[in-house]
């Protein structure tokens, strides 16, 4: 399922490059069966002038939304790639983040739940690194290097 774009902007080579890049590496982050969307934000948050992108992940309904802010387009291609990669890494750690936010609201996460989250995240990262080291992620390397070309 490809990433789709919504917002008040027209499709441009910049947005096509983002969508193509994310489509080419999504399964590396186990997102290929998620409903996926890119939102181009028209305004930069005043309190976050360096915010390039942010991701929202719903693992229950298998949805991911990546918001791209105006600052993103001021970055060079290498910084853009790194910003997108950074957001994808958040998808690996999203359950842990949700648990921490729940704790702030007074909802307790049990030790066994934390252990399970830790194992899931560690397993995903281990698989990713194993595939990287044995050379099975050539497609991802190619997509990463070709971003924006």
Short mmCIF file of C-alpha atoms in Angstrom, two decimals, residues 2-144:
data_model
loop_
_atom_site.label_atom_id
_atom_site.label_comp_id
_atom_site.label_asym_id
_atom_site.label_seq_id
_atom_site.Cartn_x
_atom_site.Cartn_y
_atom_site.Cartn_z
CA UNK A 2 1.70 3.22 -1.12
CA UNK A 3 2.01 6.39 0.89
CA UNK A 4 -0.55 8.96 -0.15
CA UNK A 5 -0.42 12.72 0.14
CA UNK A 6 -3.09 15.12 1.34
CA UNK A 7 -3.13 18.81 2.02
CA UNK A 8 -3.51 22.01 0.08
CA UNK A 9 -0.43 21.62 -2.05
CA UNK A 10 0.00 20.37 -5.57
CA UNK A 11 2.04 17.29 -6.31
CA UNK A 12 5.61 18.39 -6.95
CA UNK A 13 8.89 16.60 -7.62
CA UNK A 14 9.69 17.13 -3.92
CA UNK A 15 6.59 15.31 -2.71
CA UNK A 16 7.02 12.57 -5.30
CA UNK A 17 10.56 11.99 -4.00
CA UNK A 18 9.30 11.70 -0.41
CA UNK A 19 6.55 9.26 -1.34
CA UNK A 20 8.88 7.18 -3.54
CA UNK A 21 11.53 7.00 -0.81
CA UNK A 22 9.07 5.98 1.91
CA UNK A 23 7.42 3.40 -0.37
CA UNK A 24 10.80 1.83 -1.11
CA UNK A 25 11.87 1.35 2.51
CA UNK A 26 8.58 0.96 4.39
CA UNK A 27 8.74 -2.81 4.82
CA UNK A 28 12.11 -2.50 6.52
CA UNK A 29 10.14 -0.87 9.36
CA UNK A 30 7.24 -3.34 9.03
CA UNK A 31 4.91 -0.61 7.75
CA UNK A 32 4.01 -2.13 4.40
CA UNK A 33 0.61 -3.29 5.68
CA UNK A 34 -0.28 0.05 7.34
CA UNK A 35 -2.62 2.68 5.94
CA UNK A 36 -0.12 5.44 5.20
CA UNK A 37 -0.48 9.14 4.63
CA UNK A 38 1.71 12.19 4.19
CA UNK A 39 0.40 15.60 5.18
CA UNK A 40 2.14 18.72 3.95
CA UNK A 41 1.75 21.38 6.62
CA UNK A 42 1.37 24.92 5.36
CA UNK A 43 2.73 26.59 8.47
CA UNK A 44 5.77 26.09 10.66
CA UNK A 45 4.98 25.96 14.41
CA UNK A 46 6.35 29.15 15.95
CA UNK A 47 7.67 27.30 18.98
CA UNK A 48 9.46 24.68 16.82
CA UNK A 49 11.26 26.49 13.97
CA UNK A 50 13.53 23.48 13.26
CA UNK A 51 10.78 20.87 13.13
CA UNK A 52 11.07 19.17 9.74
CA UNK A 53 8.65 16.27 10.13
CA UNK A 54 6.72 14.27 12.67
CA UNK A 55 5.06 10.88 12.67
CA UNK A 56 1.90 9.59 14.31
CA UNK A 57 1.48 5.82 14.50
CA UNK A 58 -1.63 3.88 15.41
CA UNK A 59 -0.61 0.24 15.83
CA UNK A 60 -4.15 -0.85 16.72
CA UNK A 61 -5.64 0.32 13.42
CA UNK A 62 -2.37 0.00 11.46
CA UNK A 63 -2.16 3.66 10.43
CA UNK A 64 0.82 5.94 10.01
CA UNK A 65 0.77 9.65 9.21
CA UNK A 66 3.90 11.63 8.47
CA UNK A 67 3.53 15.41 8.59
CA UNK A 68 6.07 17.43 6.62
CA UNK A 69 6.65 21.01 7.76
CA UNK A 70 7.96 23.93 5.65
CA UNK A 71 11.39 23.73 7.33
CA UNK A 72 11.84 20.28 5.72
CA UNK A 73 12.13 21.87 2.28
CA UNK A 74 14.89 24.22 3.44
CA UNK A 75 17.10 21.22 4.23
CA UNK A 76 19.50 19.67 1.76
CA UNK A 77 18.69 16.17 0.43
CA UNK A 78 20.91 14.41 2.98
CA UNK A 79 19.21 16.18 5.88
CA UNK A 80 15.78 15.45 4.39
CA UNK A 81 16.60 11.73 4.14
CA UNK A 82 17.86 11.73 7.71
CA UNK A 83 14.69 13.51 8.92
CA UNK A 84 12.48 10.92 7.20
CA UNK A 85 14.57 8.08 8.57
CA UNK A 86 14.35 9.62 12.06
CA UNK A 87 10.55 9.61 11.82
CA UNK A 88 10.50 5.97 10.69
CA UNK A 89 12.65 4.97 13.68
CA UNK A 90 9.96 6.52 15.91
CA UNK A 91 7.59 3.83 14.58
CA UNK A 92 9.78 1.16 16.18
CA UNK A 93 9.66 2.89 19.56
CA UNK A 94 6.04 4.08 19.45
CA UNK A 95 4.59 1.59 21.97
CA UNK A 96 7.20 2.59 24.54
CA UNK A 97 6.35 6.25 23.98
CA UNK A 98 2.63 5.59 24.42
CA UNK A 99 3.36 3.73 27.65
CA UNK A 100 5.41 6.63 29.01
CA UNK A 101 2.63 9.10 28.15
CA UNK A 102 0.06 6.86 29.84
CA UNK A 103 2.20 6.81 32.98
CA UNK A 104 2.19 10.61 33.01
CA UNK A 105 -1.62 10.45 32.96
CA UNK A 106 -1.66 8.01 35.87
CA UNK A 107 -2.17 4.77 33.93
CA UNK A 108 0.18 2.06 35.06
CA UNK A 109 1.94 -0.23 32.61
CA UNK A 110 2.85 -3.54 34.19
CA UNK A 111 6.35 -4.95 34.29
CA UNK A 112 5.39 -7.77 31.94
CA UNK A 113 3.92 -5.27 29.45
CA UNK A 114 7.13 -3.23 29.57
CA UNK A 115 9.19 -6.38 29.10
CA UNK A 116 7.09 -7.38 26.09
CA UNK A 117 7.42 -3.90 24.53
CA UNK A 118 11.16 -3.98 25.09
CA UNK A 119 11.44 -7.43 23.48
CA UNK A 120 9.37 -6.37 20.47
CA UNK A 121 11.43 -3.23 19.91
CA UNK A 122 14.71 -5.07 20.46
CA UNK A 123 13.67 -7.82 18.05
CA UNK A 124 12.76 -5.30 15.34
CA UNK A 125 16.06 -3.47 15.73
CA UNK A 126 18.01 -6.75 15.86
CA UNK A 127 16.34 -7.97 12.65
CA UNK A 128 17.04 -4.66 10.96
CA UNK A 129 20.72 -4.67 11.96
CA UNK A 130 21.14 -8.35 11.05
CA UNK A 131 19.73 -7.75 7.58
CA UNK A 132 21.89 -4.67 7.19
CA UNK A 133 25.09 -6.47 8.20
CA UNK A 134 24.52 -9.53 5.99
CA UNK A 135 23.85 -7.30 2.99
CA UNK A 136 20.13 -7.97 2.50
CA UNK A 137 19.15 -4.31 2.60
CA UNK A 138 20.77 -3.25 -0.66
CA UNK A 139 17.39 -2.02 -1.91
CA UNK A 140 17.14 0.26 1.16
CA UNK A 141 20.66 1.58 0.70
CA UNK A 142 19.89 2.28 -2.95
CA UNK A 143 16.63 4.04 -2.05
CA UNK A 144 18.40 6.07 0.63
#
